[in-house]
Amino acid sequence: MESFLIKGGVPLHGEVTISGAKNAALPILAATLLTDEPCVIRRVPDLSDTRFMVQILQSLGATAKFENGTVTVHAKKIRGYADYELVRKMRGSICIAGPLLARLQKARISLPGGCIIGARPINLHLKGFASLGVKTKIEGGYIDATVKKLIGNTMFLGGRAGPTVLGTANVMMAATLADGVTVIESAACEPEVVDLANFLNAMGAQISGAGSPTITITGVKKLHGAEHEVIPDRIEAATFLIAAGATNGEVTLRGARADHLRAVIDKLSEAGVSVERSGADLIARRKGKLKPVDITTLPYSGFPTDVQAQMMSLLVLANGISIITERIFESRFMHVSELARLGADIEIEGPSAIVKGGKPLSGAPVMASDLRASAALVIAGLAAKGATQVNRIYHLDRGYEQMDAKLRKLGARIQRVEEK
Ligand code: EPU
């Protein structure tokens, strides 16, 4: 297994180009199963998760090629069975269910299971499918879903923690080929849902309202091939903005979308990190001393759960108390005990982390537990004095394209080494 070896204390300076969004690319790749014509998807980040989705498409019978950030898929003839060995590696693979139901009226998919950040149920996906007439049964760890004909319907997809991103994507994809009109109430408003809707509309779907809590899908008979460029990754962009602030540097982001980052930019500015627009670029720089801030993660356009861990690493450096409340995933504080190894003083109280910031950080070996927790440890390592070894960075490689190379270009002393 590989690790990052970081020698901290170097302010980041320079320019970084933001890659395509993983969480937009995954459902968009799944959506190519909706047509028997070829599709071309550009700006796909080269990550283990996207490579993995390409393998799933291939295992379902599609031809798929991933070259220089472009994935070409031709799902001329496909089958509706996805094996456990493939699906268990990535929860995002659940979003093949909608396209398979639309195209084949059946799907047999291994249940993805939970993960370190929480239980991750799929009851809302199943509720949405049921409204469209799908019968599902869970047997031997597989979801067996069948439908004679998908029929449009009105449904409410809000759950305990608000809307569901992949659930909205799944139902939206299934409904594109349903008979009649589907209305999703309490739909997820994330930019990744909008990007998927734009791709589906380019394929001939009739979707309106994506980006708002009510999405209307008028079913069509057939979808055709289309080309699409994936939106830039707002979580990767946020991670680099925070890294710039944490190291007291100045970083220019190429290709990031400020309109997707409003909650993050607002909290950064409160914490003493300014983010300014310069043409199409965003420039992050520290304005004096860091200040503590309180944060609550919420569905879009609130502060994203996927940036909570990285922001904690910044607030550990601010003198005073910050309260971070996690409202989306119940166990998304795995980074706390690892940050403590670097000298951070954080207490967990129910869904909140009380960060007593301002203690000096010093390098130590730490263990990455999930994708965003890994990014948080890298940021803390960049800000800490001395050497930090972040172990198990395969988590990080699932969602960040060449993070080490990008950081090195900004002046960071970071190396990829074999774990000892
Ligand atoms: N939920 C249910 N029932 C469901 C589905 C979700 O109760 O059927 C709950 C979840 O347990 C959670 C909340 O609803 O409390 C939101 O979960 P959501 O379904 O929105 O999450 P997701 O669609 O499975 C995507 C991203 C995650 C990101 C979340 C929230 C992808 C591939 N994954 O997951 O990304 O944290 O939305 O924004 O798009 C990451 O990239 O690191 C990551 C974990």
Coordinates of C-alpha atoms and ligand atoms in Angstrom, one line a residue:
M1 CA 0.0 0.0 0.0
E2 CA 1.1 3.5 -0.7
S3 CA 1.4 6.6 1.6
F4 CA 2.2 10.2 1.3
L5 CA 5.2 11.5 3.0
I6 CA 4.8 15.2 3.7
K7 CA 7.3 17.7 5.0
G8 CA 5.1 20.5 6.3
G9 CA 5.4 24.2 6.8
V10 CA 5.7 25.3 3.1
P11 CA 3.1 27.9 2.0
L12 CA 1.4 26.8 -1.2
H13 CA 1.9 29.2 -4.2
G14 CA 1.0 28.9 -7.8
E15 CA -1.8 27.6 -10.1
V16 CA -3.8 24.4 -10.1
T17 CA -6.2 23.2 -12.7
I18 CA -9.4 21.6 -11.2
S19 CA -10.4 18.2 -12.6
G20 CA -13.9 17.0 -13.6
A21 CA -16.3 16.2 -10.8
K22 CA -16.2 12.6 -9.7
N23 CA -19.7 12.7 -8.3
A24 CA -21.0 14.1 -11.6
A25 CA -19.0 11.7 -13.8
L26 CA -20.2 8.5 -12.0
P27 CA -24.0 8.9 -12.7
I28 CA -23.3 10.4 -16.1
L29 CA -21.3 7.3 -17.0
A30 CA -24.1 5.2 -15.7
A31 CA -26.6 7.2 -17.9
T32 CA -24.8 6.1 -21.1
L33 CA -26.5 2.7 -20.5
L34 CA -29.8 4.4 -21.4
T35 CA -29.1 4.4 -25.1
D36 CA -27.9 1.9 -27.7
E37 CA -26.0 4.7 -29.4
P38 CA -22.4 5.8 -28.6
C39 CA -21.8 8.5 -26.0
V40 CA -18.7 10.6 -25.4
I41 CA -18.0 12.0 -22.0
R42 CA -15.2 14.5 -21.6
R43 CA -13.3 15.9 -18.6
V44 CA -13.7 12.6 -16.7
P45 CA -11.3 12.6 -13.8
D46 CA -8.9 9.6 -14.0
L47 CA -9.6 8.0 -10.6
S48 CA -10.0 4.5 -9.3
D49 CA -13.7 5.2 -8.9
T50 CA -14.2 6.4 -12.5
R51 CA -12.1 3.5 -13.8
F52 CA -14.1 1.2 -11.8
M53 CA -17.4 2.5 -13.2
V54 CA -16.0 2.0 -16.7
Q55 CA -15.3 -1.7 -15.7
I56 CA -18.9 -2.0 -14.5
L57 CA -20.2 -0.7 -17.8
Q58 CA -18.0 -3.3 -19.6
S59 CA -19.2 -6.1 -17.3
L60 CA -22.7 -5.2 -18.3
G61 CA -21.8 -5.7 -22.0
A62 CA -21.0 -2.2 -23.1
T63 CA -17.8 -1.3 -25.0
A64 CA -16.1 1.5 -23.0
K65 CA -12.7 3.2 -23.5
F66 CA -11.1 5.7 -21.2
E67 CA -8.4 7.8 -22.8
N68 CA -7.0 11.2 -21.9
G69 CA -9.9 12.2 -19.8
T70 CA -12.5 11.1 -22.3
V71 CA -14.7 8.1 -21.9
T72 CA -16.4 6.7 -25.0
V73 CA -19.2 4.2 -24.2
H74 CA -21.3 2.2 -26.6
A75 CA -24.0 0.2 -24.7
K76 CA -25.4 -1.5 -27.8
K77 CA -26.5 -4.6 -26.1
I78 CA -26.4 -4.9 -22.3
R79 CA -27.4 -7.3 -19.5
G80 CA -29.0 -6.3 -16.2
Y81 CA -26.8 -8.2 -13.7
A82 CA -24.0 -6.5 -11.7
D83 CA -21.9 -8.7 -9.5
Y84 CA -21.0 -8.2 -5.9
E85 CA -17.3 -8.3 -6.5
L86 CA -17.6 -5.2 -8.7
V87 CA -20.4 -3.3 -6.9
R88 CA -19.0 -3.7 -3.3
K89 CA -15.9 -1.6 -4.1
M90 CA -17.9 1.5 -4.8
R91 CA -21.2 2.7 -3.4
G92 CA -21.7 5.0 -6.4
S93 CA -22.3 1.9 -8.5
I94 CA -25.9 1.8 -7.2
C95 CA -26.7 4.5 -9.9
I96 CA -26.7 1.8 -12.6
A97 CA -30.1 0.6 -11.2
G98 CA -32.1 3.5 -12.8
P99 CA -30.7 3.1 -16.3
L100 CA -31.0 -0.7 -16.2
L101 CA -34.6 -0.5 -15.2
A102 CA -35.4 2.0 -17.9
R103 CA -33.6 0.1 -20.6
L104 CA -34.2 -3.6 -19.7
Q105 CA -37.1 -3.4 -17.2
K106 CA -35.0 -5.3 -14.8
A107 CA -31.9 -5.0 -12.7
R108 CA -30.1 -7.4 -10.4
I109 CA -27.5 -5.6 -8.4
S110 CA -25.5 -6.5 -5.4
L111 CA -26.4 -4.3 -2.4
P112 CA -23.6 -1.9 -2.0
G113 CA -23.3 -2.1 1.8
G114 CA -22.4 0.6 4.3
C115 CA -19.1 2.4 4.6
I116 CA -17.0 4.1 7.2
I117 CA -18.9 7.4 7.0
G118 CA -22.2 5.8 7.9
A119 CA -24.9 3.3 7.2
R120 CA -25.8 4.6 3.7
P121 CA -29.2 3.0 3.2
I122 CA -30.9 2.9 -0.2
N123 CA -34.6 3.0 1.0
L124 CA -35.2 6.3 -0.9
H125 CA -33.9 4.9 -4.2
L126 CA -36.3 1.9 -3.7
K127 CA -39.2 4.2 -2.7
G128 CA -38.7 6.2 -5.9
F129 CA -38.5 3.1 -8.1
A130 CA -41.7 1.7 -6.4
S131 CA -43.6 4.9 -7.3
L132 CA -42.7 4.1 -10.9
G133 CA -44.2 0.6 -10.6
V134 CA -41.0 -1.3 -9.9
K135 CA -41.2 -4.4 -7.7
T136 CA -38.1 -5.1 -5.7
K137 CA -37.0 -7.9 -3.5
I138 CA -33.8 -8.3 -1.6
E139 CA -32.4 -11.8 -1.5
G140 CA -28.9 -13.1 -0.9
G141 CA -27.5 -9.6 -0.7
Y142 CA -28.9 -8.7 -4.1
I143 CA -31.7 -6.3 -5.1
D144 CA -33.9 -7.9 -7.7
A145 CA -35.9 -5.2 -9.4
T146 CA -38.4 -5.7 -12.2
V147 CA -41.1 -3.7 -13.9
K148 CA -43.4 -4.5 -16.8
K149 CA -43.5 -0.8 -17.8
L150 CA -42.2 2.2 -15.9
I151 CA -45.1 4.6 -15.4
G152 CA -44.5 8.2 -14.4
N153 CA -45.7 9.4 -11.0
T154 CA -45.3 12.1 -8.3
M155 CA -43.1 11.2 -5.4
F156 CA -41.5 12.7 -2.3
L157 CA -37.8 11.7 -2.0
G158 CA -36.9 13.6 1.2
G159 CA -35.4 11.5 3.9
R160 CA -34.1 11.7 7.5
A161 CA -31.2 13.9 6.5
G162 CA -32.9 15.7 3.6
P163 CA -32.8 14.8 -0.1
T164 CA -30.7 12.1 -1.6
V165 CA -28.2 12.9 -4.4
L166 CA -27.8 9.5 -6.0
G167 CA -31.4 8.6 -5.2
T168 CA -32.5 11.6 -7.2
A169 CA -30.1 10.7 -10.0
N170 CA -31.3 7.1 -10.1
V171 CA -35.0 7.9 -10.3
M172 CA -34.5 10.8 -12.8
M173 CA -32.6 8.3 -15.1
A174 CA -35.3 5.7 -14.8
A175 CA -38.1 8.2 -15.4
T176 CA -36.6 9.5 -18.7
L177 CA -38.0 6.4 -20.5
A178 CA -41.2 6.0 -18.4
D179 CA -44.7 6.4 -19.7
G180 CA -46.0 9.8 -18.7
V181 CA -44.8 12.5 -16.3
T182 CA -42.7 12.0 -13.2
V183 CA -42.4 14.7 -10.5
I184 CA -39.7 14.3 -7.9
E185 CA -40.4 16.5 -4.8
S186 CA -37.7 17.2 -2.3
A187 CA -35.2 16.4 -5.0
A188 CA -31.5 16.9 -4.4
C189 CA -30.3 20.3 -5.7
E190 CA -26.6 19.5 -6.0
P191 CA -24.8 20.8 -9.2
E192 CA -24.0 17.1 -10.0
V193 CA -27.7 16.4 -10.4
V194 CA -28.0 19.4 -12.7
D195 CA -25.0 18.2 -14.7
L196 CA -26.6 14.8 -15.1
A197 CA -30.0 16.4 -16.2
N198 CA -28.1 18.4 -18.8
F199 CA -26.5 15.3 -20.2
L200 CA -29.8 13.4 -20.2
N201 CA -31.5 16.3 -22.0
A202 CA -28.7 16.2 -24.6
M203 CA -29.6 12.6 -25.1
G204 CA -33.2 13.6 -25.8
A205 CA -34.8 13.4 -22.4
Q206 CA -37.3 16.1 -21.2
I207 CA -36.3 17.2 -17.7
S208 CA -37.0 20.5 -16.2
G209 CA -36.4 22.0 -12.7
A210 CA -33.1 20.2 -12.0
G211 CA -31.2 22.3 -9.4
S212 CA -34.5 23.0 -7.6
P213 CA -36.4 20.8 -5.1
T214 CA -39.0 19.9 -7.8
I215 CA -37.8 18.0 -10.9
T216 CA -40.3 17.2 -13.7
I217 CA -39.4 14.4 -16.2
T218 CA -41.6 13.8 -19.2
G219 CA -40.9 10.3 -20.4
V220 CA -39.8 9.8 -24.0
K221 CA -39.7 6.7 -26.2
K222 CA -36.0 6.5 -26.8
L223 CA -32.8 8.3 -26.0
H224 CA -29.9 8.9 -28.4
G225 CA -26.1 9.2 -28.1
A226 CA -24.7 12.5 -26.9
E227 CA -21.4 14.2 -26.0
H228 CA -20.9 16.0 -22.7
E229 CA -18.2 17.7 -20.6
V230 CA -18.4 17.1 -16.9
I231 CA -18.5 20.1 -14.5
P232 CA -15.4 20.9 -12.5
D233 CA -15.1 19.2 -9.1
R234 CA -16.3 21.6 -6.4
I235 CA -15.0 19.4 -3.6
E236 CA -11.5 19.2 -5.1
A237 CA -11.6 23.0 -5.6
A238 CA -12.7 23.5 -2.0
T239 CA -9.9 21.3 -0.8
F240 CA -7.2 23.4 -2.6
L241 CA -8.8 26.7 -1.4
I242 CA -8.5 25.4 2.2
A243 CA -5.0 24.1 1.6
A244 CA -4.0 27.6 0.5
G245 CA -5.5 29.1 3.6
A246 CA -4.0 26.5 6.0
T247 CA -0.5 26.9 4.7
N248 CA -0.7 30.8 4.5
G249 CA -0.1 30.6 0.8
E250 CA -1.7 32.0 -2.4
V251 CA -3.2 29.6 -4.9
T252 CA -5.0 30.3 -8.2
L253 CA -7.6 27.8 -9.2
R254 CA -8.1 27.3 -12.9
G255 CA -11.5 26.1 -14.0
A256 CA -13.3 26.1 -10.7
R257 CA -16.9 27.4 -10.5
A258 CA -17.4 30.0 -7.8
D259 CA -21.2 29.6 -8.2
H260 CA -20.9 26.0 -6.9
L261 CA -18.8 27.0 -4.0
R262 CA -20.7 29.8 -2.3
A263 CA -21.2 28.2 1.1
V264 CA -17.5 27.2 1.3
I265 CA -16.2 30.7 0.1
D266 CA -18.5 32.4 2.7
K267 CA -17.1 30.3 5.6
L268 CA -13.5 30.7 4.4
S269 CA -14.0 34.4 4.3
E270 CA -15.3 34.3 7.9
A271 CA -12.3 32.3 8.8
G272 CA -9.9 34.8 7.3
V273 CA -9.2 33.2 3.9
S274 CA -10.3 35.4 1.0
V275 CA -11.3 33.9 -2.3
E276 CA -11.4 36.4 -5.2
R277 CA -12.4 36.0 -8.8
S278 CA -9.9 37.0 -11.5
G279 CA -11.5 36.4 -14.8
A280 CA -12.3 32.7 -14.9
D281 CA -9.9 31.9 -12.1
L282 CA -10.3 31.9 -8.3
I283 CA -7.5 33.2 -6.1
A284 CA -7.3 32.1 -2.4
R285 CA -5.1 33.9 0.1
R286 CA -5.0 34.4 3.8
K287 CA -6.0 37.8 5.3
G288 CA -4.2 38.0 8.6
K289 CA -4.8 35.5 11.4
L290 CA -7.3 32.6 11.0
K291 CA -10.5 33.0 13.0
P292 CA -12.7 30.2 14.5
V293 CA -16.1 29.7 12.8
D294 CA -19.1 27.4 13.3
I295 CA -20.2 25.2 10.5
T296 CA -23.2 22.9 10.0
T297 CA -23.2 20.5 7.0
L298 CA -26.4 20.6 4.9
P299 CA -27.6 19.5 1.5
Y300 CA -26.7 22.0 -1.3
S301 CA -26.6 25.0 -1.2
G302 CA -25.5 24.6 2.4
F303 CA -22.0 23.7 3.5
P304 CA -21.1 20.3 1.9
T305 CA -20.4 17.3 4.1
D306 CA -17.7 16.4 1.6
V307 CA -15.7 19.5 2.8
Q308 CA -16.3 19.1 6.5
A309 CA -13.1 17.2 7.3
Q310 CA -10.9 19.5 5.3
M311 CA -12.4 22.6 6.9
M312 CA -11.7 21.0 10.3
S313 CA -8.0 20.9 9.5
L314 CA -8.1 24.6 8.8
L315 CA -10.0 25.5 12.0
V316 CA -7.6 23.5 14.1
L317 CA -5.1 26.2 13.2
A318 CA -7.5 29.1 14.2
N319 CA -7.1 30.5 17.8
G320 CA -10.4 29.8 19.6
I321 CA -13.3 27.4 19.5
S322 CA -15.1 26.3 16.3
I323 CA -18.1 24.0 16.4
I324 CA -18.6 21.7 13.4
T325 CA -21.9 19.9 13.2
E326 CA -22.3 17.0 10.8
R327 CA -26.0 16.6 9.7
I328 CA -25.6 14.3 6.6
F329 CA -23.6 11.3 7.7
E330 CA -23.6 10.1 11.3
S331 CA -20.0 8.7 11.6
R332 CA -18.1 11.2 9.5
F333 CA -15.6 12.2 12.2
M334 CA -13.0 9.4 11.7
H335 CA -10.4 12.1 11.0
V336 CA -10.7 13.5 14.5
S337 CA -8.6 10.9 16.2
E338 CA -5.9 11.1 13.5
L339 CA -5.8 14.9 13.7
A340 CA -5.3 14.5 17.4
R341 CA -2.1 12.6 16.6
L342 CA -0.8 15.8 15.0
G343 CA -1.6 17.8 18.2
A344 CA -5.2 19.0 17.4
D345 CA -7.6 19.4 20.4
I346 CA -11.0 18.2 19.3
E347 CA -13.9 16.8 21.2
I348 CA -16.9 15.0 19.8
E349 CA -20.3 15.8 21.4
G350 CA -23.1 13.9 19.5
P351 CA -23.2 15.2 15.9
S352 CA -20.8 18.1 16.7
A353 CA -17.0 18.4 16.9
I354 CA -15.7 21.1 19.2
V355 CA -12.4 22.2 17.8
K356 CA -10.2 24.0 20.3
G357 CA -7.9 25.6 17.8
G358 CA -4.6 27.3 17.9
K359 CA -2.4 24.5 19.3
P360 CA 0.7 23.9 17.2
L361 CA 0.6 20.9 14.9
S362 CA 3.6 18.6 14.6
G363 CA 4.0 15.8 12.0
A364 CA 3.2 12.2 12.8
P365 CA 2.2 9.0 11.0
V366 CA -1.6 9.0 10.5
M367 CA -4.1 6.7 8.8
A368 CA -6.6 7.7 6.2
S369 CA -10.0 6.2 6.8
D370 CA -12.1 7.6 3.9
L371 CA -11.7 9.9 0.9
R372 CA -12.3 13.3 2.4
A373 CA -10.7 12.4 5.8
S374 CA -7.6 11.6 3.8
A375 CA -7.7 15.1 2.2
A376 CA -8.0 16.6 5.7
L377 CA -5.0 14.7 6.9
V378 CA -3.0 15.9 3.9
I379 CA -3.9 19.5 4.6
A380 CA -3.0 19.2 8.3
G381 CA 0.3 17.6 7.3
L382 CA 1.1 20.4 4.9
A383 CA 0.5 22.9 7.8
A384 CA 2.2 20.9 10.5
K385 CA 5.9 21.2 11.5
G386 CA 8.0 18.3 10.5
A387 CA 7.1 15.1 8.7
T388 CA 3.7 13.5 8.4
Q389 CA 3.1 10.1 6.8
V390 CA -0.5 9.7 5.6
N391 CA -1.0 5.9 5.2
R392 CA -3.6 4.1 3.1
I393 CA -3.9 6.8 0.5
Y394 CA -5.8 4.5 -1.9
H395 CA -8.9 6.2 -0.3
L396 CA -7.6 9.5 -1.6
D397 CA -6.9 8.1 -5.1
R398 CA -10.6 7.2 -5.3
G399 CA -11.5 10.9 -5.5
Y400 CA -8.6 13.2 -6.2
E401 CA -6.8 13.2 -9.5
Q402 CA -3.0 13.3 -9.0
M403 CA -3.3 15.2 -5.7
D404 CA 0.4 14.7 -4.9
A405 CA 1.6 16.0 -8.3
K406 CA -0.8 19.0 -8.1
L407 CA 0.5 19.9 -4.6
R408 CA 4.1 19.5 -5.7
K409 CA 3.5 22.0 -8.4
L410 CA 2.3 24.4 -5.7
G411 CA 5.6 23.9 -3.9
A412 CA 4.6 21.3 -1.3
R413 CA 7.1 18.7 -0.2
I414 CA 5.1 15.6 -0.7
Q415 CA 6.1 12.2 -2.0
R416 CA 4.3 9.0 -2.7
V417 CA 6.1 6.2 -1.0
E418 CA 5.4 2.5 -0.4
E419 CA 4.0 2.0 3.1
K420 CA 6.4 0.4 5.5
Ligands
EPU1 N1 -30.2 8.4 2.7 C1 -31.2 7.6 3.2 N2 -31.8 6.8 2.3 C2 -31.4 6.6 1.0 C3 -30.3 7.4 0.6 C4 -29.7 8.3 1.4 O1 -31.7 7.7 4.3 O2 -32.0 5.8 0.3 C5 -29.5 9.3 3.6 C6 -28.0 9.0 3.8 O3 -27.8 8.1 4.8 C7 -27.5 10.4 4.2 C8 -28.4 11.3 3.4 O4 -29.5 10.6 3.0 O5 -27.8 10.6 5.6 C9 -27.7 11.8 2.1 O6 -27.2 10.8 1.3 P1 -27.1 10.8 -0.2 O7 -28.0 9.8 -0.8 O8 -27.4 12.2 -0.7 O9 -25.6 10.4 -0.5 P2 -25.1 9.6 -1.8 O10 -26.0 10.1 -3.0 O11 -25.0 8.2 -1.6 C10 -23.4 11.4 -2.6 C11 -22.0 11.5 -2.9 C12 -21.2 11.6 -1.5 C13 -21.8 12.8 -0.8 C14 -23.3 12.7 -0.6 C15 -23.9 13.9 0.1 C16 -21.6 10.3 -4.9 C17 -21.0 9.1 -5.6 N3 -21.5 10.3 -3.6 O12 -23.7 10.2 -1.9 O13 -19.9 11.7 -1.8 O14 -21.2 12.8 0.5 O15 -23.9 12.6 -1.9 O16 -23.6 15.0 -0.6 O17 -22.2 11.2 -5.6 C18 -17.5 11.7 -1.5 O18 -17.4 12.0 -2.6 O19 -16.6 11.6 -0.6 C19 -18.9 11.2 -1.0 C20 -19.1 10.4 0.0

